Tab-separated table of C-alpha atoms in Angstrom:
chain	number	residue	atom	x	y	z
X	21	MET	CA	-0.021	0.009	-0.037
X	22	PHE	CA	1.312	3.523	-0.977
X	23	THR	CA	0.567	5.855	1.819
X	24	SER	CA	0.267	9.472	2.119
X	25	ASN	CA	-1.154	11.379	5.215
X	26	ARG	CA	-4.307	11.976	3.091
X	27	ARG	CA	-4.515	9.592	0.393
X	28	ARG	CA	-3.582	5.854	-0.161
X	29	TRP	CA	-4.089	3.611	-3.386
X	30	ARG	CA	-5.353	0.619	-1.981
X	31	LEU	CA	-3.666	-2.395	-3.592
X	32	PRO	CA	-5.762	-5.221	-4.867
X	33	VAL	CA	-4.353	-8.853	-5.089
X	34	ALA	CA	-2.113	-9.618	-8.004
X	35	ALA	CA	-2.184	-6.010	-9.266
X	36	SER	CA	0.303	-4.705	-11.847
X	37	VAL	CA	2.449	-1.719	-10.991
X	38	VAL	CA	2.018	1.307	-13.045
X	39	PHE	CA	4.136	4.356	-12.575
X	40	LEU	CA	3.360	7.854	-12.596
X	41	GLY	CA	6.256	10.026	-11.856
X	42	ALA	CA	7.354	9.198	-8.370
X	43	SER	CA	4.300	7.315	-7.148
X	44	ALA	CA	3.359	4.146	-7.706
X	45	LEU	CA	-0.280	3.006	-8.790
X	46	THR	CA	-1.895	-0.300	-8.875
X	47	ALA	CA	-4.243	-1.828	-11.354
X	48	CYS	CA	-6.347	-4.638	-11.334
X	49	SER	CA	-9.344	-5.855	-13.927
X	50	GLY	CA	-11.565	-7.079	-11.120
X	51	ASP	CA	-12.910	-6.141	-7.472
X	52	THR	CA	-10.913	-6.699	-4.367
X	53	GLY	CA	-13.334	-7.726	-1.750
X	54	SER	CA	-15.305	-5.569	0.542
X	55	THR	CA	-13.432	-3.359	2.928
X	56	GLY	CA	-15.905	-0.936	4.109
X	57	ALA	CA	-15.717	2.760	4.002
X	58	SER	CA	-12.923	4.257	5.850
X	59	GLU	CA	-14.456	5.950	9.316
X	60	ASP	CA	-12.971	9.526	8.966
X	61	GLY	CA	-12.541	9.742	5.060
X	62	TYR	CA	-13.901	8.454	1.779
X	63	GLU	CA	-13.083	5.267	-0.186
X	64	ILE	CA	-13.197	6.364	-4.162
X	65	ALA	CA	-12.748	3.884	-6.721
X	66	VAL	CA	-11.087	5.099	-10.188
X	67	LEU	CA	-12.464	3.194	-12.750
X	68	LEU	CA	-9.693	3.514	-16.217
X	69	SER	CA	-10.925	2.234	-19.562
X	70	SER	CA	-7.190	0.832	-19.396
X	71	SER	CA	-4.602	1.117	-16.625
X	72	GLN	CA	-1.930	0.620	-19.261
X	73	ASN	CA	-2.915	3.447	-21.353
X	74	GLY	CA	-0.743	6.532	-20.824
X	75	TYR	CA	-3.654	9.104	-21.361
X	76	ASN	CA	-5.378	7.033	-18.329
X	77	GLN	CA	-2.485	6.936	-16.395
X	78	ALA	CA	-2.338	10.753	-16.546
X	79	VAL	CA	-5.991	10.860	-15.423
X	80	ALA	CA	-5.633	8.906	-12.432
X	81	GLU	CA	-2.083	10.957	-11.818
X	82	GLY	CA	-4.697	14.033	-11.460
X	83	VAL	CA	-6.998	12.429	-9.350
X	84	GLN	CA	-4.283	11.488	-6.944
X	85	ASN	CA	-2.976	15.323	-6.875
X	86	MET	CA	-6.331	16.749	-5.955
X	87	ALA	CA	-6.996	13.862	-3.545
X	88	ASP	CA	-3.752	15.214	-1.707
X	89	GLU	CA	-4.622	18.787	-2.183
X	90	LEU	CA	-8.320	18.439	-0.421
X	91	ASP	CA	-8.450	18.583	3.142
X	92	ALA	CA	-9.682	15.428	3.729
X	93	ASP	CA	-8.767	11.362	3.996
X	94	ILE	CA	-9.299	9.813	0.764
X	95	ASN	CA	-8.333	6.264	-0.121
X	96	LEU	CA	-8.246	5.453	-3.810
X	97	THR	CA	-8.613	2.087	-5.401
X	98	LEU	CA	-7.332	2.086	-9.095
X	99	LEU	CA	-9.291	-0.457	-11.272
X	100	ASP	CA	-8.297	-1.583	-14.898
X	101	GLY	CA	-10.991	-1.904	-17.566
X	102	ALA	CA	-8.550	-3.416	-19.964
X	103	PHE	CA	-10.470	-1.605	-22.747
X	104	ASN	CA	-13.333	-3.741	-22.392
X	105	ALA	CA	-16.824	-2.528	-22.202
X	106	ASP	CA	-18.217	-5.709	-20.190
X	107	THR	CA	-15.275	-5.580	-17.173
X	108	GLN	CA	-15.846	-1.703	-16.958
X	109	LEU	CA	-19.538	-2.431	-16.518
X	110	SER	CA	-19.271	-5.194	-14.187
X	111	GLN	CA	-16.442	-3.212	-11.952
X	112	MET	CA	-19.206	-0.121	-12.126
X	113	GLU	CA	-22.391	-2.303	-10.935
X	114	THR	CA	-19.978	-3.942	-8.219
X	115	ALA	CA	-19.028	-0.306	-6.760
X	116	GLY	CA	-22.625	0.263	-6.873
X	117	VAL	CA	-23.926	-1.870	-4.240
X	118	GLY	CA	-22.874	-2.194	-0.300
X	119	ASP	CA	-21.078	0.275	1.297
X	120	LYS	CA	-17.416	-0.211	0.098
X	121	TYR	CA	-16.959	3.055	-1.797
X	122	ASP	CA	-18.328	6.444	-1.321
X	123	GLY	CA	-17.870	7.591	-4.875
X	124	VAL	CA	-16.431	6.927	-8.263
X	125	VAL	CA	-14.221	8.748	-10.703
X	126	VAL	CA	-14.227	6.887	-14.126
X	127	VAL	CA	-12.989	7.125	-17.617
X	128	PRO	CA	-15.858	5.247	-19.772
X	129	PHE	CA	-14.437	2.975	-22.489
X	130	ASP	CA	-17.670	2.576	-24.151
X	131	GLY	CA	-20.282	5.774	-22.254
X	132	PRO	CA	-23.668	4.053	-23.824
X	133	ALA	CA	-22.816	0.449	-22.478
X	134	LEU	CA	-21.665	1.980	-19.064
X	135	ALA	CA	-25.212	3.397	-18.629
X	136	ALA	CA	-26.542	0.228	-17.864
X	137	ALA	CA	-25.274	0.405	-14.385
X	138	PHE	CA	-27.217	3.106	-13.328
X	139	PRO	CA	-28.880	4.253	-10.894
X	140	LEU	CA	-26.383	2.595	-8.323
X	141	SER	CA	-28.329	0.892	-5.756
X	142	ASN	CA	-26.297	2.532	-3.356
X	143	SER	CA	-26.959	6.140	-4.820
X	144	ILE	CA	-23.022	6.800	-4.512
X	145	PRO	CA	-21.926	9.864	-6.768
X	146	VAL	CA	-20.082	9.323	-10.316
X	147	ALA	CA	-17.692	11.859	-12.229
X	148	SER	CA	-17.184	11.147	-15.709
X	149	VAL	CA	-13.998	11.873	-17.572
X	150	LEU	CA	-13.247	12.184	-21.035
X	151	ASN	CA	-16.576	11.068	-22.097
X	152	PRO	CA	-20.041	11.259	-20.889
X	153	ILE	CA	-21.866	8.312	-19.560
X	154	GLY	CA	-25.421	7.757	-21.766
X	155	PRO	CA	-26.883	7.052	-24.886
X	156	GLU	CA	-25.873	10.425	-26.350
X	157	ILE	CA	-21.756	10.698	-26.692
X	158	GLU	CA	-22.303	14.392	-27.810
X	159	GLU	CA	-24.612	15.094	-24.554
X	160	MET	CA	-22.083	16.737	-21.728
X	161	GLU	CA	-24.773	16.907	-18.962
X	162	PRO	CA	-25.472	14.256	-16.908
X	163	GLN	CA	-27.889	11.899	-18.675
X	164	VAL	CA	-28.142	9.064	-15.870
X	165	GLU	CA	-29.126	9.116	-12.220
X	166	GLY	CA	-26.100	9.249	-10.089
X	167	VAL	CA	-23.584	10.870	-12.399
X	168	VAL	CA	-22.977	14.321	-10.995
X	169	SER	CA	-20.208	15.840	-13.187
X	170	THR	CA	-18.593	14.941	-16.430
X	171	VAL	CA	-15.470	16.476	-17.641
X	172	ALA	CA	-14.843	16.627	-21.379
X	173	VAL	CA	-15.617	18.015	-24.585
X	174	PRO	CA	-17.729	16.962	-27.300
X	175	ALA	CA	-15.772	14.261	-29.351
X	176	GLY	CA	-17.273	15.692	-32.465
X	177	GLU	CA	-16.606	18.936	-32.271
X	178	ALA	CA	-13.036	18.336	-31.508
X	179	ALA	CA	-12.719	15.890	-34.577
X	180	ALA	CA	-14.476	18.579	-36.739
X	181	LYS	CA	-12.273	21.401	-35.597
X	182	GLN	CA	-9.218	19.103	-36.731
X	183	ALA	CA	-11.069	18.172	-40.137
X	184	GLU	CA	-11.418	21.886	-40.876
X	185	ASP	CA	-7.861	22.567	-40.428
X	186	VAL	CA	-7.304	19.698	-42.943
X	187	VAL	CA	-9.426	21.529	-45.535
X	188	SER	CA	-7.024	24.643	-45.400
X	189	TYR	CA	-4.123	22.705	-45.611
X	190	CYS	CA	-5.486	20.920	-49.006
X	191	ALA	CA	-7.065	23.960	-50.623
X	192	ASP	CA	-4.514	23.983	-53.214
X	193	ILE	CA	-3.714	20.245	-53.798
X	194	ASP	CA	-6.021	18.382	-55.963
X	195	PRO	CA	-6.299	15.544	-54.828
X	196	CYS	CA	-5.613	15.755	-51.501
X	197	LYS	CA	-5.221	12.215	-50.365
X	198	VAL	CA	-6.254	12.027	-46.621
X	199	VAL	CA	-5.751	8.932	-44.419
X	200	LEU	CA	-7.796	8.705	-41.289
X	201	LEU	CA	-5.943	7.109	-38.514
X	202	VAL	CA	-8.498	6.338	-35.233
X	203	GLY	CA	-8.313	4.457	-32.031
X	204	GLN	CA	-10.705	1.757	-32.205
X	205	LEU	CA	-13.491	1.132	-35.212
X	206	ASN	CA	-15.863	0.066	-32.934
X	207	ALA	CA	-15.440	2.620	-29.823
X	208	PRO	CA	-18.453	5.132	-29.830
X	209	LEU	CA	-15.812	7.944	-29.493
X	210	ASP	CA	-13.995	7.088	-32.427
X	211	VAL	CA	-17.224	6.352	-34.532
X	212	THR	CA	-18.362	9.399	-33.680
X	213	ARG	CA	-14.951	10.939	-34.406
X	214	GLU	CA	-14.558	9.522	-37.930
X	215	ALA	CA	-18.071	10.274	-38.827
X	216	SER	CA	-17.200	14.080	-37.994
X	217	TYR	CA	-14.060	13.721	-40.198
X	218	ARG	CA	-16.334	12.517	-43.031
X	219	GLU	CA	-18.660	15.264	-42.598
X	220	VAL	CA	-16.223	17.749	-42.879
X	221	LEU	CA	-13.696	16.390	-45.434
X	222	GLU	CA	-16.519	14.459	-47.845
X	223	ALA	CA	-17.946	18.127	-48.556
X	224	GLU	CA	-14.796	19.164	-50.503
X	225	ASP	CA	-14.505	18.153	-53.902
X	226	ASN	CA	-10.461	18.059	-53.881
X	227	ILE	CA	-10.312	15.673	-50.814
X	228	GLU	CA	-9.657	11.982	-51.095
X	229	ILE	CA	-10.367	9.935	-48.298
X	230	VAL	CA	-8.296	6.780	-49.277
X	231	THR	CA	-9.194	4.759	-45.990
X	232	THR	CA	-9.913	4.824	-42.349
X	233	VAL	CA	-7.533	2.637	-40.485
X	234	GLU	CA	-7.339	1.309	-36.630
X	235	GLY	CA	-4.183	2.342	-34.613
X	236	ASN	CA	-5.551	1.595	-31.235
X	237	TYR	CA	-3.720	4.182	-29.568
X	238	ASP	CA	-0.434	2.371	-29.986
X	239	PRO	CA	2.403	3.362	-31.558
X	240	ASP	CA	3.666	0.413	-32.715
X	241	GLN	CA	0.544	-0.809	-34.135
X	242	SER	CA	0.061	2.489	-35.972
X	243	ALA	CA	3.239	2.319	-37.659
X	244	THR	CA	2.332	-1.216	-38.927
X	245	THR	CA	-0.897	0.177	-40.049
X	246	ILE	CA	0.592	3.257	-41.808
X	247	THR	CA	3.336	1.078	-43.548
X	248	ASN	CA	0.620	-0.931	-45.229
X	249	VAL	CA	-1.268	2.092	-46.383
X	250	LEU	CA	1.966	3.552	-47.641
X	251	GLN	CA	2.340	0.572	-49.855
X	252	SER	CA	-0.685	1.419	-51.632
X	253	THR	CA	-0.617	5.051	-51.224
X	254	PRO	CA	2.976	6.295	-51.344
X	255	ASP	CA	1.598	9.629	-52.410
X	256	VAL	CA	-0.450	10.522	-49.303
X	257	ASN	CA	-1.071	13.953	-48.292
X	258	VAL	CA	-2.286	14.051	-44.931
X	259	ILE	CA	-2.667	11.404	-41.929
X	260	LEU	CA	-5.481	12.655	-39.720
X	261	SER	CA	-5.220	11.236	-36.366
X	262	ASN	CA	-7.065	11.709	-33.212
X	263	ALA	CA	-4.388	10.357	-30.658
X	264	ASP	CA	-0.527	11.270	-30.435
X	265	GLN	CA	0.592	7.854	-29.763
X	266	GLN	CA	-0.972	6.985	-33.284
X	267	THR	CA	0.563	9.829	-34.761
X	268	LYS	CA	4.082	8.696	-33.713
X	269	GLY	CA	3.394	5.785	-35.150
X	270	ALA	CA	2.646	7.173	-38.803
X	271	GLN	CA	5.536	9.411	-38.272
X	272	ILE	CA	8.026	6.081	-37.562
X	273	ALA	CA	6.295	4.254	-40.565
X	274	LEU	CA	6.751	7.541	-42.607
X	275	GLU	CA	10.446	7.916	-41.816
X	276	ASP	CA	11.190	4.134	-42.395
X	277	ALA	CA	9.699	4.497	-45.847
X	278	GLY	CA	12.351	7.576	-46.587
X	279	ILE	CA	9.459	10.382	-46.638
X	280	ASP	CA	10.189	13.131	-44.790
X	281	PRO	CA	7.319	13.636	-42.219
X	282	SER	CA	7.156	16.997	-42.336
X	283	SER	CA	6.077	16.903	-46.288
X	284	VAL	CA	2.996	15.106	-44.798
X	285	TYR	CA	0.241	17.155	-42.774
X	286	LEU	CA	0.228	15.015	-39.530
X	287	THR	CA	-1.979	15.774	-36.448
X	288	GLY	CA	-3.046	14.140	-33.335
X	289	GLY	CA	-4.905	14.691	-30.261
X	290	GLY	CA	-3.878	14.624	-26.602
X	291	GLY	CA	-0.831	17.080	-25.789
X	292	THR	CA	1.822	14.729	-25.120
X	293	THR	CA	5.195	16.472	-24.350
X	294	GLU	CA	6.766	14.638	-27.733
X	295	SER	CA	3.639	16.172	-29.687
X	296	ILE	CA	4.057	19.367	-28.639
X	297	GLN	CA	7.721	19.562	-29.368
X	298	ASN	CA	6.930	18.039	-32.777
X	299	VAL	CA	4.638	20.419	-33.627
X	300	ARG	CA	7.115	23.362	-32.045
X	301	ASP	CA	9.683	21.909	-34.640
X	302	GLY	CA	7.346	21.594	-37.519
X	303	ILE	CA	7.185	17.936	-38.199
X	304	TRP	CA	3.628	17.906	-37.191
X	305	GLN	CA	1.396	20.773	-38.488
X	306	ALA	CA	-1.365	20.662	-35.299
X	307	ASP	CA	-2.342	18.741	-32.286
X	308	TYR	CA	-5.458	18.855	-30.173
X	309	ILE	CA	-4.199	19.451	-26.542
X	310	ASN	CA	-5.781	17.685	-24.005
X	311	PHE	CA	-5.203	17.948	-20.328
X	312	PRO	CA	-6.142	14.712	-18.647
X	313	VAL	CA	-4.232	15.505	-15.386
X	314	SER	CA	-5.916	18.916	-15.130
X	315	MET	CA	-9.340	16.770	-16.243
X	316	GLY	CA	-8.546	14.151	-13.329
X	317	ALA	CA	-8.305	16.551	-10.745
X	318	ALA	CA	-11.249	18.712	-11.894
X	319	ALA	CA	-13.547	15.206	-11.671
X	320	MET	CA	-11.994	14.587	-8.416
X	321	GLN	CA	-12.951	18.247	-6.867
X	322	GLN	CA	-16.439	17.553	-8.346
X	323	LEU	CA	-16.993	14.754	-6.818
X	324	TYR	CA	-15.901	15.748	-3.587
X	325	ASN	CA	-18.037	18.639	-3.849
X	326	ALA	CA	-20.794	16.259	-4.151
X	327	LEU	CA	-19.987	14.028	-1.369
X	328	THR	CA	-19.845	17.422	0.921
X	329	GLY	CA	-22.615	19.293	-0.254
X	330	ALA	CA	-20.642	22.055	-2.244
X	331	ASP	CA	-21.737	23.387	-5.484
X	332	VAL	CA	-21.442	21.101	-8.040
X	333	GLU	CA	-20.192	21.776	-11.972
X	334	SER	CA	-22.627	19.209	-13.966
X	335	TYR	CA	-20.242	19.913	-16.674
X	336	VAL	CA	-16.790	21.111	-16.884
X	337	ASN	CA	-15.375	22.066	-20.337
X	338	ALA	CA	-12.211	20.041	-20.744
X	339	ASP	CA	-10.771	22.687	-23.148
X	340	GLU	CA	-10.584	24.970	-20.560
X	341	VAL	CA	-8.783	23.454	-17.620
X	342	GLY	CA	-5.443	23.719	-18.910
X	343	GLU	CA	-3.312	26.694	-19.280
X	344	VAL	CA	-2.687	27.179	-23.017
X	345	GLU	CA	-5.335	27.305	-26.043
X	346	PRO	CA	-6.454	23.446	-26.773
X	347	TYR	CA	-5.758	23.627	-30.750
X	348	ALA	CA	-2.117	24.084	-30.960
X	349	THR	CA	-0.141	24.918	-34.040
X	350	LYS	CA	3.534	26.273	-34.271
X	351	GLU	CA	1.982	30.003	-34.443
X	352	THR	CA	0.016	29.452	-31.118
X	353	LEU	CA	2.983	27.078	-29.086
X	354	GLU	CA	5.237	30.329	-29.668
X	355	GLU	CA	2.647	32.431	-27.369
X	356	THR	CA	3.417	29.817	-24.512
X	357	PRO	CA	7.137	28.920	-24.988
X	358	ASP	CA	7.224	27.263	-21.630
X	359	PHE	CA	4.266	24.720	-22.054
X	360	THR	CA	5.433	21.435	-22.506
X	361	GLY	CA	2.181	19.559	-22.131
X	362	GLU	CA	0.724	17.496	-18.934
X	363	TRP	CA	1.765	13.899	-19.965
X	364	GLU	CA	4.264	11.613	-21.690
X	365	GLY	CA	2.188	9.248	-23.601
C-alpha cells in the first residue's frame, strides 16, 4: 500500500504496477473484496478504460493530485477496465452495491454501454472523464441518475476542428489524399470522431479519403498500419489522427519509407510532451491538446463537492482546464514557450 498523510492507493491482490512520476499506482481488472469506507474519510474507486494506457494514467495522476490537496482523508482504489466494456460495466455495478465505496471517478471505455449500471443501488456519486455516460455521446450534461459531473468536450466538435484545419491545408492540393487513423473502429468515441471527420472532408471535392484504419492508441500498431497504407498510397498528403500515440507511429512509418514526415500533414490529439515538441519543430502541423492530469483533478474536485454538499459543476469543459489554447499549431505555441504538456504518452 502506498500511503500519504491524506491519500493512499489500495492495492488489489495480484495487481500490476503502473508508475506515474514518483508514485506507484496499481491496477487490476476485477474487484478487490469488501473493505468498507474509512471511518473519517472517503473510499473512492477510480475506474480506468485501461491502466496500461498513458492517457488514463495521466487522469489517475490528476485524481491523485487533487486527493492530496483536499482537506480530507481520501483512499483511492484503481481498477483496470482493460479496454473492455463488459469488464468496466461489471466494475461499476460492483462499486454500486454495498458500502465499500463513497464515490467513483471513471474514464468510460463505452459511455453508452456503461449507462446500464445506473442508477447505482447505493446511490453514490460518479464523475466521468473524457466522455459522458449515456446514450448521447455528444451530450455533456449528466444523462443518467447518479452521474454528478462530466469533464470532457464533445468528441465530434473536437474532430470537426481537426478536419477543418485539414481542409485549409488541402485548399491548393487536388487531389488531396487523406488517411483517417482512429483509435478503435467500434468504440463509440472513435465512431463519432470518424463521422465528424467525414462530414467535413467529404464536402470538399478535392479531398480524397483513401481509407480509415485503426491505430488502437498504440505507436507500434499504428506504424505497422500506416506502413501497409503507404505500400498502396505512397503519395499520401494527410494523416489525420485522433491520438498522439498513433501519430507517433505514423511518423515512424513515414521515416522508414524514406518520406520526410514534415512533408505530410500530421496531426494528433492528446498533447503529449513529444507531440508538442514535434509541432514546435514543424514536424507535425497541429495537435489537439488535452489536459488529462487537470481533467482528473477537476473530476475529483467535483466528486468531493458532491460528497460534501458543496456546489457541483455538472459539466466541466475540458478545453478550459489547461493553461494554453487547446488547438495547437506552431504559431499558437510560440505564445506559450514554456508549456511542454501534461503527460508523456
